[in-house]
GROMACS .gro file of C-alpha atoms in nm:
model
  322
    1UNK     CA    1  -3.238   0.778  -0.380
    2UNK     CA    2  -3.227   0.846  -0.723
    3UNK     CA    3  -2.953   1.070  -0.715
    4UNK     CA    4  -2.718   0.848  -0.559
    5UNK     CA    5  -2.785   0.575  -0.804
    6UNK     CA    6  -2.762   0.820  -1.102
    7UNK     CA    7  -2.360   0.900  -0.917
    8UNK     CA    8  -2.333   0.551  -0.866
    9UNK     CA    9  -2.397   0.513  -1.277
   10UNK     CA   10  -2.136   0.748  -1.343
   11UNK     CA   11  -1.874   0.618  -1.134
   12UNK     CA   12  -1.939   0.289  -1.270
   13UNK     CA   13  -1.878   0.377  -1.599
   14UNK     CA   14  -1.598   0.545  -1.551
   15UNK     CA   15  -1.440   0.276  -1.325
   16UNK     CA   16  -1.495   0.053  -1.662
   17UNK     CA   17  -1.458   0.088  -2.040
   18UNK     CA   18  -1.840  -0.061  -2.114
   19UNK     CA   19  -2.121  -0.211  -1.919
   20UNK     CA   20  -2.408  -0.394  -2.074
   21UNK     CA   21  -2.788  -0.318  -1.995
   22UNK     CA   22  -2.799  -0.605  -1.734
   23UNK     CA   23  -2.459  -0.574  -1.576
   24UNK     CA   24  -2.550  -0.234  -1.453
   25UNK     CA   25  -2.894  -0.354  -1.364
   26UNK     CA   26  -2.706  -0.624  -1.154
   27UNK     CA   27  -2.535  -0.377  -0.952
   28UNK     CA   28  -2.741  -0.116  -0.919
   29UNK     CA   29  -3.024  -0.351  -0.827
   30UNK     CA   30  -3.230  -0.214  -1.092
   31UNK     CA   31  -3.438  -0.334  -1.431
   32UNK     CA   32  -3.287  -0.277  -1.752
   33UNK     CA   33  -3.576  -0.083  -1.830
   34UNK     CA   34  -3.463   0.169  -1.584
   35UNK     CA   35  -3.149   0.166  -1.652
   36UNK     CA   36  -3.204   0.297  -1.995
   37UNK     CA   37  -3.403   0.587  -1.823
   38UNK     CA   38  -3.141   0.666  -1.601
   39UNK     CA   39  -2.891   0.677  -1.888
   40UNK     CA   40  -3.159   0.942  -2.056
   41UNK     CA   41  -3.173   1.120  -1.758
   42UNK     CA   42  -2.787   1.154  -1.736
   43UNK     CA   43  -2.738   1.261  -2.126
   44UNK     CA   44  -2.994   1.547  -2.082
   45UNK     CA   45  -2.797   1.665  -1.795
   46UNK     CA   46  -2.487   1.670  -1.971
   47UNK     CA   47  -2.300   1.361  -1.880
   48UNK     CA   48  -2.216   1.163  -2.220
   49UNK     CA   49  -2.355   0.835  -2.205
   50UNK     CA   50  -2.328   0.685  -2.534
   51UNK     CA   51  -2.560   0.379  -2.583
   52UNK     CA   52  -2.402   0.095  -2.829
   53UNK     CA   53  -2.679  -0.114  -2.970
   54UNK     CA   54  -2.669  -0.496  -3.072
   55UNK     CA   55  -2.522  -0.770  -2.909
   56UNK     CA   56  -2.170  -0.690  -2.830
   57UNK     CA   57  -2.338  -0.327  -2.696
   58UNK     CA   58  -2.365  -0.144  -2.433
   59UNK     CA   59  -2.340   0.159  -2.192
   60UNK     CA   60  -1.993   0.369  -2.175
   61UNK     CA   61  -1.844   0.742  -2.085
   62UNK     CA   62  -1.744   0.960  -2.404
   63UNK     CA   63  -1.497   1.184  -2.478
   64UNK     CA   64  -1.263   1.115  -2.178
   65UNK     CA   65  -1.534   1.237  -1.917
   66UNK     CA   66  -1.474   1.201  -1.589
   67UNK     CA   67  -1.639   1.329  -1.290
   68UNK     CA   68  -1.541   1.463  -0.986
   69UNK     CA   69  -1.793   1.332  -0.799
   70UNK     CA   70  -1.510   1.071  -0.601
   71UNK     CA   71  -1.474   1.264  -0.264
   72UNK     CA   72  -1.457   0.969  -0.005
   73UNK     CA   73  -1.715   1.037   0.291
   74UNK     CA   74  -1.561   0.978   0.648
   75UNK     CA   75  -1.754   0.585   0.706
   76UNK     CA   76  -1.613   0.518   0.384
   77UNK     CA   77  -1.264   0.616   0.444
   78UNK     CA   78  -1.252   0.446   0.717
   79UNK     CA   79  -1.346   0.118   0.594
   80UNK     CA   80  -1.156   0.132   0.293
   81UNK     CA   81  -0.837   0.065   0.529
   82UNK     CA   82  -1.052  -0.280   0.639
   83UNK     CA   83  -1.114  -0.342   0.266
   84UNK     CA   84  -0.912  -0.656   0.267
   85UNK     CA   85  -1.153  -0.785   0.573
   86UNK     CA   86  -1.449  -0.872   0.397
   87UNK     CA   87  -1.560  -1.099   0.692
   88UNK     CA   88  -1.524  -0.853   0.953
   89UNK     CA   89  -1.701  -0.565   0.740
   90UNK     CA   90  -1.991  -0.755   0.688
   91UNK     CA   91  -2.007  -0.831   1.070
   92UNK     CA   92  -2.005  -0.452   1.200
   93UNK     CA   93  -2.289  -0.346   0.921
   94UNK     CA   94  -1.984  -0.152   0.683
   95UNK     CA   95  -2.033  -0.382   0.368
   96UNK     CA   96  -2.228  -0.055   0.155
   97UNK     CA   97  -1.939   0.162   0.282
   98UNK     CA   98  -1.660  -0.009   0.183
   99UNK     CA   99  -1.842  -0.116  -0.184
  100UNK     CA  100  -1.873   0.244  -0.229
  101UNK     CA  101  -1.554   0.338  -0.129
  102UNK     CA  102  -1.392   0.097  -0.310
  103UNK     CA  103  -1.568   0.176  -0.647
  104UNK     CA  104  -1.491   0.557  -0.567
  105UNK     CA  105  -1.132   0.489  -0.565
  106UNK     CA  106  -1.164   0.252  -0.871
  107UNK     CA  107  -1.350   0.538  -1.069
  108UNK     CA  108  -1.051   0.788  -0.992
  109UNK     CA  109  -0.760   0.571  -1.063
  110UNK     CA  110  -0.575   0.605  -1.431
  111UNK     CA  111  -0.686   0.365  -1.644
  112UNK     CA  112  -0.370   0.152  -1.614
  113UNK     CA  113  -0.422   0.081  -1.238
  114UNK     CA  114  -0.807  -0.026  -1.292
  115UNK     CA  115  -0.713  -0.357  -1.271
  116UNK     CA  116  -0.565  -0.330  -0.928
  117UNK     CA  117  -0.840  -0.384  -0.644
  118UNK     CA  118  -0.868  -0.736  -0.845
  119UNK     CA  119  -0.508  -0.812  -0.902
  120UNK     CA  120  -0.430  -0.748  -0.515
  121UNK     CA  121  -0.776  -0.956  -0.417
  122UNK     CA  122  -0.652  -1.233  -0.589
  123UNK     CA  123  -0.322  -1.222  -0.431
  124UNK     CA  124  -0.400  -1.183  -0.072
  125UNK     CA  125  -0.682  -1.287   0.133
  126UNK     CA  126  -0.727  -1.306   0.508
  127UNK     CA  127  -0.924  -1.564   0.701
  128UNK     CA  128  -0.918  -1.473   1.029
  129UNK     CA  129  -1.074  -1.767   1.200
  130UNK     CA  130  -0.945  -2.055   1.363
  131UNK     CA  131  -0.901  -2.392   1.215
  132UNK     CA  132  -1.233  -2.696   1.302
  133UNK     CA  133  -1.463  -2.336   1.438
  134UNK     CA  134  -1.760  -2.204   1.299
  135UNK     CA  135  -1.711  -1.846   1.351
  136UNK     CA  136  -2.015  -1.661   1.479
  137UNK     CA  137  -2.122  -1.356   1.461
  138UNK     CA  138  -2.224  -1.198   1.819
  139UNK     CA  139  -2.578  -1.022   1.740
  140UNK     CA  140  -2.455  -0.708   1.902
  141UNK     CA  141  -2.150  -0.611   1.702
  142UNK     CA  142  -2.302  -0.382   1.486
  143UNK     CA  143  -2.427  -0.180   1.756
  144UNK     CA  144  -2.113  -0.165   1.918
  145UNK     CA  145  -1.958  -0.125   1.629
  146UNK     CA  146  -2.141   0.186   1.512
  147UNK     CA  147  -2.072   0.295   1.885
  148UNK     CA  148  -1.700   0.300   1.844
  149UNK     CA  149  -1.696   0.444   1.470
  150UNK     CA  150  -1.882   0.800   1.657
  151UNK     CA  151  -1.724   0.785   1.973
  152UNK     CA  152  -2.030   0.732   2.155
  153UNK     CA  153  -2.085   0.589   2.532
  154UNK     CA  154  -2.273   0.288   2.588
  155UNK     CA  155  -2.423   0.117   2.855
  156UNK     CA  156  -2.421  -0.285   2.892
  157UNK     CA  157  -2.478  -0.607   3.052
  158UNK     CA  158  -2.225  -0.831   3.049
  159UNK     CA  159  -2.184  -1.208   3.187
  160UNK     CA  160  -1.891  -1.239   3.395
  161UNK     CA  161  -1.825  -1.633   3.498
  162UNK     CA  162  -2.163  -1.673   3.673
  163UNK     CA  163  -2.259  -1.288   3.711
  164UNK     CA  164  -2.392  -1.069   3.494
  165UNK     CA  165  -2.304  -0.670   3.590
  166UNK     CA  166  -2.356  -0.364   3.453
  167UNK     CA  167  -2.081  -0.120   3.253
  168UNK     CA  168  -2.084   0.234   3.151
  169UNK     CA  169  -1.784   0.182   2.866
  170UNK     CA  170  -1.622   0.469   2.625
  171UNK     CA  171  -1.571   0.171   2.329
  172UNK     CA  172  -1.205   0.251   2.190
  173UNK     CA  173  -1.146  -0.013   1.965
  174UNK     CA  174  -1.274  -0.375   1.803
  175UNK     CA  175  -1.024  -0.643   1.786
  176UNK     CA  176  -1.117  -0.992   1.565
  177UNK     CA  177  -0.889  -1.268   1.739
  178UNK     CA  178  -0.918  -1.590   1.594
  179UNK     CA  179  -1.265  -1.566   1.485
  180UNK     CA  180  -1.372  -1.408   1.824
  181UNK     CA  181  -1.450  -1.017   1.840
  182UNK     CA  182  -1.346  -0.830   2.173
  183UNK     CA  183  -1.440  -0.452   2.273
  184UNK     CA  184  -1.170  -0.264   2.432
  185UNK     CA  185  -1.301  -0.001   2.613
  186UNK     CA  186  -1.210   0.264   2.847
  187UNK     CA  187  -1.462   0.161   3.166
  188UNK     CA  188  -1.549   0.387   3.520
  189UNK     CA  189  -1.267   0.514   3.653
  190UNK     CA  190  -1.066   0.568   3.378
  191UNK     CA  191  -0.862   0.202   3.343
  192UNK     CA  192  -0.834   0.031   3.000
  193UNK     CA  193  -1.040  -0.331   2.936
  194UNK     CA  194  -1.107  -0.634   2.732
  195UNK     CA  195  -1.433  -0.725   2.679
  196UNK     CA  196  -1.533  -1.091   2.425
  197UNK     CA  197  -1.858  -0.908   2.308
  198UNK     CA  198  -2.049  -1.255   2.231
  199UNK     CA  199  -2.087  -1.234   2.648
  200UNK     CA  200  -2.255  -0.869   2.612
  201UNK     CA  201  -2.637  -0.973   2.694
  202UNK     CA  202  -2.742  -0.600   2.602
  203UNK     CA  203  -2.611  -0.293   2.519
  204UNK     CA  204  -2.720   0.071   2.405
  205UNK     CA  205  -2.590   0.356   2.293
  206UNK     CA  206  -2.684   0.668   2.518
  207UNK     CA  207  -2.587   0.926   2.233
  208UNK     CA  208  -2.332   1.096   2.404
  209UNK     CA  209  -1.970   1.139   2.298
  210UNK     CA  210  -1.698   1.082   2.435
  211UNK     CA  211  -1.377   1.233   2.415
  212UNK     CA  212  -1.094   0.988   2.279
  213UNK     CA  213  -0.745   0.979   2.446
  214UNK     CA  214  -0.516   1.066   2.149
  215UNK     CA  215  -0.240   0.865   2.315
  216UNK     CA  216  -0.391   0.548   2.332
  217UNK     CA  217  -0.262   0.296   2.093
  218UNK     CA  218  -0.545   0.015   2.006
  219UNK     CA  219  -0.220  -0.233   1.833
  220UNK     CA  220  -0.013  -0.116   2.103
  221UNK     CA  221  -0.253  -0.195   2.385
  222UNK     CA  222  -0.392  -0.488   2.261
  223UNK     CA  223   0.008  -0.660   2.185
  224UNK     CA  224   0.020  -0.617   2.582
  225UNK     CA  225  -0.256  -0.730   2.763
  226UNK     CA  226  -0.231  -1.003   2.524
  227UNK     CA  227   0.080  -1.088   2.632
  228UNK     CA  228  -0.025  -1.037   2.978
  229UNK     CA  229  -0.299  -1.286   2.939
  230UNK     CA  230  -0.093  -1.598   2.751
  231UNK     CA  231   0.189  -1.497   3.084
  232UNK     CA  232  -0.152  -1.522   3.387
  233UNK     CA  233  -0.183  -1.868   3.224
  234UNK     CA  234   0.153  -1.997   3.285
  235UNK     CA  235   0.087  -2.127   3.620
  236UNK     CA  236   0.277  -2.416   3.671
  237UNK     CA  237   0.695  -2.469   3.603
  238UNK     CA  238   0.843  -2.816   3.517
  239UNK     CA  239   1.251  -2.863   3.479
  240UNK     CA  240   1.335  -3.028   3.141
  241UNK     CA  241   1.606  -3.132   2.980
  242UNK     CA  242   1.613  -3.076   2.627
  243UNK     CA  243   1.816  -3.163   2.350
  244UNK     CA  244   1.986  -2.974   2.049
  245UNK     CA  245   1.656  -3.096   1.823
  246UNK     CA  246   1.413  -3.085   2.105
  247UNK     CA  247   1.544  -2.731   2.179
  248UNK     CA  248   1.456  -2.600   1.873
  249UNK     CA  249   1.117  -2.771   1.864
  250UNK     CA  250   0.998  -2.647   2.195
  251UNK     CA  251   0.889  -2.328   2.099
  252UNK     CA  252   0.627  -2.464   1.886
  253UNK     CA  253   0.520  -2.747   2.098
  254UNK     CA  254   0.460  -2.468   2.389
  255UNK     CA  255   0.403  -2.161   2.499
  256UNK     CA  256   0.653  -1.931   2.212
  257UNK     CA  257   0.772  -1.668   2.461
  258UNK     CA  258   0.790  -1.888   2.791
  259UNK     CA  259   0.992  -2.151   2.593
  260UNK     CA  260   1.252  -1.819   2.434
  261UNK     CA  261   1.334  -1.694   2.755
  262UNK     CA  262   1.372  -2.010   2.951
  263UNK     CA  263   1.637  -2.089   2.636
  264UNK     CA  264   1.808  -1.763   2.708
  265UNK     CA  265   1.817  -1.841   3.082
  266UNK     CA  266   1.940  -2.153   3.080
  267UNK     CA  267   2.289  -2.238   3.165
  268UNK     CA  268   2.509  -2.384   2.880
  269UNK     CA  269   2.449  -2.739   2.684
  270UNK     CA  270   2.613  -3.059   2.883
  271UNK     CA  271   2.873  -3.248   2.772
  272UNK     CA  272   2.632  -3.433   2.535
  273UNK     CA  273   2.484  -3.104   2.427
  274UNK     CA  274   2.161  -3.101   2.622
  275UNK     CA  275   2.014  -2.768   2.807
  276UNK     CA  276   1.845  -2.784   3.085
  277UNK     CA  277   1.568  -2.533   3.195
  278UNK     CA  278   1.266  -2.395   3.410
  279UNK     CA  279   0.973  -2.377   3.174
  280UNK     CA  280   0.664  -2.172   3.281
  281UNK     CA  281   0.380  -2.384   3.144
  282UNK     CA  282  -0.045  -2.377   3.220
  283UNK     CA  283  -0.075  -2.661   3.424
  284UNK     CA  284   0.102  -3.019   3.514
  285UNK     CA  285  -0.142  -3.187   3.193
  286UNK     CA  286  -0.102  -2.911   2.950
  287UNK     CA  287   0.291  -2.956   2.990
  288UNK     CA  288   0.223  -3.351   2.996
  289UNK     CA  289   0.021  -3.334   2.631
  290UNK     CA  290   0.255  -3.082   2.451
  291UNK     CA  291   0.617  -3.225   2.572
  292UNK     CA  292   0.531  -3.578   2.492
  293UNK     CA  293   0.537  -3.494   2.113
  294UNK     CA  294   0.924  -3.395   2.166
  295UNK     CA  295   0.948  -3.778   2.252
  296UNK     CA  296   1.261  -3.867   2.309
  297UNK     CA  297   1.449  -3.519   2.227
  298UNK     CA  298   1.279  -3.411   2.568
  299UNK     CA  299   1.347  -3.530   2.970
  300UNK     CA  300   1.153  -3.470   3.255
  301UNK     CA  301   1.360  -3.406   3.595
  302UNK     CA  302   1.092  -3.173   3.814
  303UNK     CA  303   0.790  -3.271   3.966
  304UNK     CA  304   0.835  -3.598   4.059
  305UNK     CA  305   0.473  -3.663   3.980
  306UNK     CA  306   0.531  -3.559   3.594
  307UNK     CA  307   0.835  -3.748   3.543
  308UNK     CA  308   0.643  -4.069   3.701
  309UNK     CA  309   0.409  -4.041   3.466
  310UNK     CA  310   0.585  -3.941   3.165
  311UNK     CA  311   0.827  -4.321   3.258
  312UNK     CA  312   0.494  -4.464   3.300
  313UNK     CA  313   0.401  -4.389   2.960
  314UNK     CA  314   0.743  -4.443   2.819
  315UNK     CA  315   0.712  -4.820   2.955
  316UNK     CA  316   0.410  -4.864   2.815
  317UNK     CA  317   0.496  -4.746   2.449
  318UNK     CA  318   0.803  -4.988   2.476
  319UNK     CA  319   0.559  -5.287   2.575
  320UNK     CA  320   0.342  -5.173   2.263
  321UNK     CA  321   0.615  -5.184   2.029
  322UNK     CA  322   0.812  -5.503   2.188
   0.00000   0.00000   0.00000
């Protein structure tokens, strides 16, 4: 325990010019009392700690030491590249990690670059979570999480609509989707999955590792079934007739990729300039609440029952506004 805080020490110092008394207390969750012992202990084994007294003073490396004591362990590695996900680190139990990888990396960079893990913080920052959500943590991500960093098997309960079965998974991969974590996971029988881990009831480890397929591709695979997933929504089609504006608004009012290729498909713009198309959309009241905001740049021809109501409405705006 001691050791690592004595390393810890060292790399601190050399990450930074000078550190007072209490600023290394703060982060090595020490007193200043033993601090100063620590700093003893380091000087009689040969690093050079000089100690600056009075009130500007402090604790610093002399002589241009530095120490090769930077070697980045595997965990560490490994969450340095999530770094930038502060969040998400915190969530799978890699916050220590990634603060030690981090001031490993600081500690070994010239002194010119010192500056950089704060210049870049300070220029990019992720939040991950949807807009008017509380994100929530599911209470088994760190397990599962730990489960995927060694490659290890686990066994699980998980609710499915108004089941609850049992899966033997090889956990590939974590993916953080607007403030919801998913497992994908290789299940029996060898097929690929999705899995929202805040409807895992239980899970375990069993201890024994699996072997990874080299060729899968976590961004890769995930791009696709979530593709596949916005597409097994799209269960519905409604005819529209768009115009030059409301074309280039419906992408953004609906579904991105069902609205680009129903553009591409369609035949070309009327004498007037409108385009009319066959747009996949969820269902008959999804369509009706996302093409009203095209208003007027938008014209229902197909169903029947859609364009009724969408006149229906239209009448009663105009009697609101007479």
């Amino acid at each position: 325990m001691r050791a690592a805080r004595l390393i810890k020490m060292v790399l601190l110092l050399q990450a930074r010019s000078s550190m007072t008394g209490a600023e290394l207390a703060r982060e090595l969750e020490v007193s200043e009392r033993t601090v100063t012992r620590d700093a003893l202990a380091l000087s009689e084994a040969g690093v050079p700690v000089y100690a600056d007294r009075g009130r500007s003073g402090g604790y610093r490396l002399i002589g241009g030491y530095r120490t090769r004591l930077t070697g980045l362990g595997r965990d560490e590695a490994e969450a340095l590249f999530l770094s930038g996900l502060p969040g998400a680190l915190r969530d799978m139990g890699l916050q220590d990690a990634a603060s030690a990888a981090r001031l490993k990396v600081s500690a070994a960079l010239l002194p010119s670059l010192r500056d950089a893990p704060h210049s870049a913080a300070q220029r990019f920052h992720l939040d991950a979570p949807g807009w008017y959500q509380e994100p929530r943590t599911p209470d088994l991500l760190p397990l599962i999480a730990e489960a995927v960093w060694a490659d290890r098997r686990i066994r699980a309960s998980y609710r499915r609509r108004d089941a609850e079965v049992e899966r033997e998974l090889e956990p590939y991969g974590l993916v953080l989707k607007a403030g919801v974590w998913y497992l994908c996971a290789r299940a029996e029988g060898g097929s690929f999955r999705v899995y929202r881990i805040d409807r895992f009831s239980a899970a375990e480890a069993d201890g024994e590792v699996f072997e990874r397929d080299e060729d899968f591709d976590l961004p890769g695979f995930w791009a696709k079934r979530a593709a596949e997933f916005a597409r097994s929504l799209l269960r519905a089609e409604v005819v529209v007739r768009v115009t030059e504006a409301g074309a280039a608004r419906l992408p953004y009012v609906t579904d991105r990729s069902a609205a680009e290729e129903a553009l591409a498909a369609a035949p070309p713009p009327d004498a007037v300039g409108r385009v009319t198309l066959t747009l996949p959309v969820e269902s008959l009241d999804v369509a009706y609440s996302q093409l009203l905001t095209l208003g007027a740049e938008a014209e229902i021809l197909e169903p029947a029952e859609l364009r009724d109501r969408f006149a229906a409405t239209a009448t009663r705006m105009r009697d609101l506004y007479a």
